[in-house]
């Protein structure tokens, strides 16, 4: 990628990959946000073809956190698109190893669900050396997207969110949809640090997003997030 790309208010295009949501941000160029489990690349590329995005239009592959249901196809998508892969430096070691960070259930129900194969699946991903290490807030302007990356630790130490200037927020697994009512917000099944997680929710909500896209379920209305987390995260 050469030079600065024109930044255009991006459209958020969901890419459902089984139980996981990935996304494409379509602006001056296109940015992939998360990649699904290992083996999801063909489905992802088919979606790109359907919406008219060419491989050479992908300027960045952005990983919200290093759980393999979100990072598992990053290596193959980088190989096939030529786009660099970015992840926060605190999650980079897990991308390099292909292993998940430690999984810490957030409650009794989480511990029960994590014992089930569909929820506790810990597929190993192809090891990948990231091209870009995120250290703090980072603009997406040079990748053709009118928005920024915001570190939002808690689910994992290096979790990040994307805030677009059009009012959309993509928060990975900082929040997930209720297991039955998928557009009702709830805590993720696992969190590295629940205190950090609450502070990250508060931080994103202070930016007044218009809609919040999540890795499992959603999208979420901000009002529902305020009602759910106000007592603990938004005081």
mmCIF file of C-alpha atoms in Angstrom:
data_model
loop_
_atom_site.group_PDB
_atom_site.id
_atom_site.type_symbol
_atom_site.label_atom_id
_atom_site.label_comp_id
_atom_site.label_asym_id
_atom_site.label_seq_id
_atom_site.Cartn_x
_atom_site.Cartn_y
_atom_site.Cartn_z
ATOM 1 C CA UNK A 1 0.000 0.000 0.000
ATOM 2 C CA UNK A 2 1.512 3.305 -1.077
ATOM 3 C CA UNK A 3 0.665 6.791 0.080
ATOM 4 C CA UNK A 4 -2.383 8.041 1.905
ATOM 5 C CA UNK A 5 -5.727 6.741 0.679
ATOM 6 C CA UNK A 6 -8.795 8.970 0.484
ATOM 7 C CA UNK A 7 -10.878 8.493 3.642
ATOM 8 C CA UNK A 8 -14.596 8.127 3.002
ATOM 9 C CA UNK A 9 -17.347 7.581 5.555
ATOM 10 C CA UNK A 10 -17.425 3.811 5.705
ATOM 11 C CA UNK A 11 -20.294 1.393 5.268
ATOM 12 C CA UNK A 12 -20.279 -1.526 7.725
ATOM 13 C CA UNK A 13 -20.959 -4.837 5.976
ATOM 14 C CA UNK A 14 -21.478 -7.832 8.299
ATOM 15 C CA UNK A 15 -19.970 -11.164 7.247
ATOM 16 C CA UNK A 16 -21.627 -13.963 9.294
ATOM 17 C CA UNK A 17 -19.246 -16.887 9.795
ATOM 18 C CA UNK A 18 -21.210 -19.456 11.774
ATOM 19 C CA UNK A 19 -21.499 -18.250 15.377
ATOM 20 C CA UNK A 20 -19.072 -15.386 14.750
ATOM 21 C CA UNK A 21 -19.573 -12.045 13.040
ATOM 22 C CA UNK A 22 -16.783 -10.555 10.963
ATOM 23 C CA UNK A 23 -17.116 -7.286 9.065
ATOM 24 C CA UNK A 24 -15.932 -5.331 6.058
ATOM 25 C CA UNK A 25 -15.601 -1.558 6.282
ATOM 26 C CA UNK A 26 -16.106 -0.099 2.825
ATOM 27 C CA UNK A 27 -14.797 3.423 2.301
ATOM 28 C CA UNK A 28 -12.018 4.829 0.115
ATOM 29 C CA UNK A 29 -10.637 1.295 0.396
ATOM 30 C CA UNK A 30 -11.904 -1.656 2.413
ATOM 31 C CA UNK A 31 -10.817 -2.973 5.804
ATOM 32 C CA UNK A 32 -11.564 -6.470 7.104
ATOM 33 C CA UNK A 33 -12.441 -6.601 10.804
ATOM 34 C CA UNK A 34 -11.922 -10.136 12.176
ATOM 35 C CA UNK A 35 -11.672 -13.299 10.116
ATOM 36 C CA UNK A 36 -13.579 -16.127 11.831
ATOM 37 C CA UNK A 37 -12.330 -19.581 12.742
ATOM 38 C CA UNK A 38 -9.578 -21.298 10.732
ATOM 39 C CA UNK A 39 -11.055 -22.399 7.415
ATOM 40 C CA UNK A 40 -13.360 -19.389 6.981
ATOM 41 C CA UNK A 41 -11.385 -17.658 4.219
ATOM 42 C CA UNK A 42 -13.340 -19.097 1.271
ATOM 43 C CA UNK A 43 -16.667 -17.969 2.739
ATOM 44 C CA UNK A 44 -15.214 -14.541 3.434
ATOM 45 C CA UNK A 45 -13.821 -14.138 -0.073
ATOM 46 C CA UNK A 46 -17.115 -15.271 -1.602
ATOM 47 C CA UNK A 47 -18.846 -12.497 0.351
ATOM 48 C CA UNK A 48 -16.319 -9.944 -0.913
ATOM 49 C CA UNK A 49 -16.999 -11.057 -4.483
ATOM 50 C CA UNK A 50 -20.770 -10.822 -3.976
ATOM 51 C CA UNK A 51 -20.546 -7.211 -2.811
ATOM 52 C CA UNK A 52 -18.100 -6.229 -5.538
ATOM 53 C CA UNK A 53 -14.923 -5.779 -3.502
ATOM 54 C CA UNK A 54 -11.739 -6.877 -5.250
ATOM 55 C CA UNK A 55 -8.878 -8.403 -3.282
ATOM 56 C CA UNK A 56 -6.565 -5.531 -4.156
ATOM 57 C CA UNK A 57 -9.037 -3.098 -2.580
ATOM 58 C CA UNK A 58 -8.421 -4.557 0.887
ATOM 59 C CA UNK A 59 -6.049 -2.185 2.680
ATOM 60 C CA UNK A 60 -5.958 -3.813 6.135
ATOM 61 C CA UNK A 61 -6.968 -6.927 8.077
ATOM 62 C CA UNK A 62 -7.758 -5.801 11.616
ATOM 63 C CA UNK A 63 -8.099 -8.280 14.477
ATOM 64 C CA UNK A 64 -10.155 -7.101 17.464
ATOM 65 C CA UNK A 65 -8.587 -9.739 19.744
ATOM 66 C CA UNK A 66 -6.609 -12.952 19.453
ATOM 67 C CA UNK A 67 -9.264 -15.572 20.187
ATOM 68 C CA UNK A 68 -9.100 -17.975 17.276
ATOM 69 C CA UNK A 69 -12.789 -17.594 16.394
ATOM 70 C CA UNK A 70 -11.857 -14.034 15.381
ATOM 71 C CA UNK A 71 -8.263 -14.436 14.177
ATOM 72 C CA UNK A 72 -8.253 -17.983 12.812
ATOM 73 C CA UNK A 73 -8.328 -17.151 9.082
ATOM 74 C CA UNK A 74 -6.091 -14.085 9.234
ATOM 75 C CA UNK A 75 -3.055 -15.892 7.827
ATOM 76 C CA UNK A 76 -4.914 -17.216 4.781
ATOM 77 C CA UNK A 77 -6.677 -13.913 4.121
ATOM 78 C CA UNK A 78 -3.356 -12.077 4.279
ATOM 79 C CA UNK A 79 -1.856 -14.540 1.815
ATOM 80 C CA UNK A 80 -4.754 -14.177 -0.612
ATOM 81 C CA UNK A 81 -5.305 -10.406 -0.348
ATOM 82 C CA UNK A 82 -1.788 -9.155 0.315
ATOM 83 C CA UNK A 83 -3.164 -6.833 3.011
ATOM 84 C CA UNK A 84 -1.249 -6.288 6.268
ATOM 85 C CA UNK A 85 -2.577 -7.713 9.531
ATOM 86 C CA UNK A 86 -2.912 -5.448 12.570
ATOM 87 C CA UNK A 87 -3.468 -6.459 16.199
ATOM 88 C CA UNK A 88 -2.807 -4.843 19.561
ATOM 89 C CA UNK A 89 0.662 -5.578 20.871
ATOM 90 C CA UNK A 90 -0.720 -7.199 24.048
ATOM 91 C CA UNK A 91 -2.486 -9.919 22.026
ATOM 92 C CA UNK A 92 0.250 -10.337 19.416
ATOM 93 C CA UNK A 93 1.966 -13.290 21.114
ATOM 94 C CA UNK A 94 -1.192 -15.376 20.722
ATOM 95 C CA UNK A 95 -1.445 -14.539 17.025
ATOM 96 C CA UNK A 96 2.181 -15.642 16.665
ATOM 97 C CA UNK A 97 1.557 -18.947 18.453
ATOM 98 C CA UNK A 98 -1.900 -19.636 17.019
ATOM 99 C CA UNK A 99 -3.238 -20.338 20.507
ATOM 100 C CA UNK A 100 -6.028 -18.661 22.456
ATOM 101 C CA UNK A 101 -5.283 -16.410 25.416
ATOM 102 C CA UNK A 102 -6.405 -17.958 28.719
ATOM 103 C CA UNK A 103 -10.196 -18.241 28.905
ATOM 104 C CA UNK A 104 -11.672 -16.974 32.191
ATOM 105 C CA UNK A 105 -15.467 -17.501 32.469
ATOM 106 C CA UNK A 106 -17.418 -14.499 33.731
ATOM 107 C CA UNK A 107 -20.004 -16.478 35.723
ATOM 108 C CA UNK A 108 -21.591 -19.816 36.576
ATOM 109 C CA UNK A 109 -23.527 -20.007 33.317
ATOM 110 C CA UNK A 110 -20.358 -19.154 31.410
ATOM 111 C CA UNK A 111 -18.455 -21.980 33.104
ATOM 112 C CA UNK A 112 -21.209 -24.420 32.185
ATOM 113 C CA UNK A 113 -21.410 -23.247 28.579
ATOM 114 C CA UNK A 114 -17.641 -23.225 28.163
ATOM 115 C CA UNK A 115 -17.646 -26.941 28.973
ATOM 116 C CA UNK A 116 -19.714 -27.572 25.822
ATOM 117 C CA UNK A 117 -17.807 -28.126 22.547
ATOM 118 C CA UNK A 118 -19.708 -25.444 20.596
ATOM 119 C CA UNK A 119 -18.766 -22.776 23.160
ATOM 120 C CA UNK A 120 -15.510 -24.143 24.512
ATOM 121 C CA UNK A 121 -14.009 -24.794 21.096
ATOM 122 C CA UNK A 122 -10.355 -23.797 21.149
ATOM 123 C CA UNK A 123 -9.208 -24.447 17.602
ATOM 124 C CA UNK A 124 -5.556 -23.700 16.968
ATOM 125 C CA UNK A 125 -4.957 -21.138 14.230
ATOM 126 C CA UNK A 126 -2.036 -21.008 11.796
ATOM 127 C CA UNK A 127 0.726 -18.995 13.499
ATOM 128 C CA UNK A 128 1.061 -15.496 12.073
ATOM 129 C CA UNK A 129 3.523 -12.658 12.594
ATOM 130 C CA UNK A 130 1.478 -9.426 12.559
ATOM 131 C CA UNK A 131 2.525 -6.608 10.259
ATOM 132 C CA UNK A 132 1.250 -3.781 12.463
ATOM 133 C CA UNK A 133 1.285 -3.650 16.262
ATOM 134 C CA UNK A 134 -1.298 -1.316 17.767
ATOM 135 C CA UNK A 135 -0.072 0.495 20.879
ATOM 136 C CA UNK A 136 -2.753 3.140 21.483
ATOM 137 C CA UNK A 137 -5.430 5.035 19.617
ATOM 138 C CA UNK A 138 -4.811 4.842 15.871
ATOM 139 C CA UNK A 139 -6.446 6.553 12.908
ATOM 140 C CA UNK A 140 -7.700 4.492 9.974
ATOM 141 C CA UNK A 141 -7.409 7.432 7.574
ATOM 142 C CA UNK A 142 -4.365 6.036 5.782
ATOM 143 C CA UNK A 143 -6.305 2.832 5.095
ATOM 144 C CA UNK A 144 -9.140 4.733 3.432
ATOM 145 C CA UNK A 145 -11.568 4.645 6.369
ATOM 146 C CA UNK A 146 -12.924 7.654 8.261
ATOM 147 C CA UNK A 147 -12.540 6.323 11.794
ATOM 148 C CA UNK A 148 -10.142 5.178 14.500
ATOM 149 C CA UNK A 149 -9.002 2.241 16.588
ATOM 150 C CA UNK A 150 -9.465 2.476 20.350
ATOM 151 C CA UNK A 151 -7.845 0.059 22.823
ATOM 152 C CA UNK A 152 -10.617 -1.533 24.925
ATOM 153 C CA UNK A 153 -8.973 -4.170 27.148
ATOM 154 C CA UNK A 154 -10.886 -6.521 29.383
ATOM 155 C CA UNK A 155 -12.092 -9.400 27.230
ATOM 156 C CA UNK A 156 -8.413 -9.918 26.435
ATOM 157 C CA UNK A 157 -5.471 -7.659 27.367
ATOM 158 C CA UNK A 158 -5.182 -6.425 23.785
ATOM 159 C CA UNK A 159 -8.824 -6.129 22.751
ATOM 160 C CA UNK A 160 -9.599 -3.145 20.521
ATOM 161 C CA UNK A 161 -12.699 -1.449 19.121
ATOM 162 C CA UNK A 162 -13.293 0.521 15.929
ATOM 163 C CA UNK A 163 -15.160 3.827 16.057
ATOM 164 C CA UNK A 164 -16.310 5.271 12.744
ATOM 165 C CA UNK A 165 -17.066 8.931 12.174
ATOM 166 C CA UNK A 166 -20.535 7.959 10.969
ATOM 167 C CA UNK A 167 -21.389 6.811 14.510
ATOM 168 C CA UNK A 168 -20.858 3.053 14.184
ATOM 169 C CA UNK A 169 -18.826 1.149 16.776
ATOM 170 C CA UNK A 170 -17.396 -2.341 16.259
ATOM 171 C CA UNK A 171 -16.375 -3.753 19.624
ATOM 172 C CA UNK A 172 -15.466 -7.403 19.030
ATOM 173 C CA UNK A 173 -16.357 -9.409 22.138
ATOM 174 C CA UNK A 174 -16.339 -6.511 24.608
ATOM 175 C CA UNK A 175 -20.105 -7.093 24.683
ATOM 176 C CA UNK A 176 -21.998 -10.050 23.273
ATOM 177 C CA UNK A 177 -25.616 -10.677 22.433
ATOM 178 C CA UNK A 178 -27.760 -12.618 24.876
ATOM 179 C CA UNK A 179 -27.732 -16.324 24.045
ATOM 180 C CA UNK A 180 -31.474 -16.302 23.285
ATOM 181 C CA UNK A 181 -32.287 -12.686 22.433
ATOM 182 C CA UNK A 182 -29.300 -11.888 20.248
ATOM 183 C CA UNK A 183 -29.900 -8.129 20.144
ATOM 184 C CA UNK A 184 -29.983 -7.863 23.931
ATOM 185 C CA UNK A 185 -26.534 -6.987 25.365
ATOM 186 C CA UNK A 186 -24.750 -9.127 27.932
ATOM 187 C CA UNK A 187 -21.246 -9.643 29.251
ATOM 188 C CA UNK A 188 -19.003 -11.912 27.167
ATOM 189 C CA UNK A 189 -18.674 -15.520 28.274
ATOM 190 C CA UNK A 190 -15.033 -14.918 29.167
ATOM 191 C CA UNK A 191 -13.008 -11.921 30.291
ATOM 192 C CA UNK A 192 -9.363 -11.515 31.197
ATOM 193 C CA UNK A 193 -10.184 -8.593 33.513
ATOM 194 C CA UNK A 194 -13.798 -7.729 34.327
ATOM 195 C CA UNK A 195 -12.867 -4.340 35.838
ATOM 196 C CA UNK A 196 -11.060 -3.321 32.651
ATOM 197 C CA UNK A 197 -13.971 -4.641 30.621
ATOM 198 C CA UNK A 198 -16.432 -2.378 32.429
ATOM 199 C CA UNK A 199 -14.165 0.619 31.970
ATOM 200 C CA UNK A 200 -13.869 -0.151 28.257
ATOM 201 C CA UNK A 201 -17.653 -0.307 27.902
ATOM 202 C CA UNK A 202 -17.859 3.061 29.629
ATOM 203 C CA UNK A 203 -15.176 4.490 27.336
ATOM 204 C CA UNK A 204 -16.947 3.441 24.148
ATOM 205 C CA UNK A 205 -20.323 4.644 25.389
ATOM 206 C CA UNK A 206 -18.823 8.055 26.164
ATOM 207 C CA UNK A 207 -18.236 8.387 22.411
ATOM 208 C CA UNK A 208 -22.040 8.226 21.880
ATOM 209 C CA UNK A 209 -22.189 5.585 19.124
ATOM 210 C CA UNK A 210 -25.366 5.325 17.059
ATOM 211 C CA UNK A 211 -25.145 1.547 16.647
ATOM 212 C CA UNK A 212 -22.828 -1.093 18.118
ATOM 213 C CA UNK A 213 -21.706 -4.123 16.112
ATOM 214 C CA UNK A 214 -20.504 -7.147 18.082
ATOM 215 C CA UNK A 215 -18.794 -10.457 17.418
ATOM 216 C CA UNK A 216 -21.689 -12.656 18.550
ATOM 217 C CA UNK A 217 -25.259 -11.460 17.999
ATOM 218 C CA UNK A 218 -26.370 -7.865 17.538
ATOM 219 C CA UNK A 219 -26.211 -5.252 16.268
ATOM 220 C CA UNK A 220 -27.073 -3.463 19.504
ATOM 221 C CA UNK A 221 -28.931 -0.260 20.214
ATOM 222 C CA UNK A 222 -26.845 2.036 22.464
ATOM 223 C CA UNK A 223 -29.857 2.641 24.723
ATOM 224 C CA UNK A 224 -29.949 -1.058 25.591
ATOM 225 C CA UNK A 225 -26.248 -1.001 26.441
ATOM 226 C CA UNK A 226 -26.743 2.002 28.705
ATOM 227 C CA UNK A 227 -29.608 0.267 30.519
ATOM 228 C CA UNK A 228 -27.688 -2.978 30.927
ATOM 229 C CA UNK A 229 -24.342 -1.581 32.053
ATOM 230 C CA UNK A 230 -25.128 1.857 33.497
ATOM 231 C CA UNK A 231 -24.959 0.744 37.124
ATOM 232 C CA UNK A 232 -21.528 -0.858 36.783
ATOM 233 C CA UNK A 233 -19.812 0.596 33.735
ATOM 234 C CA UNK A 234 -21.192 4.055 33.083
ATOM 235 C CA UNK A 235 -21.251 5.674 36.502
#
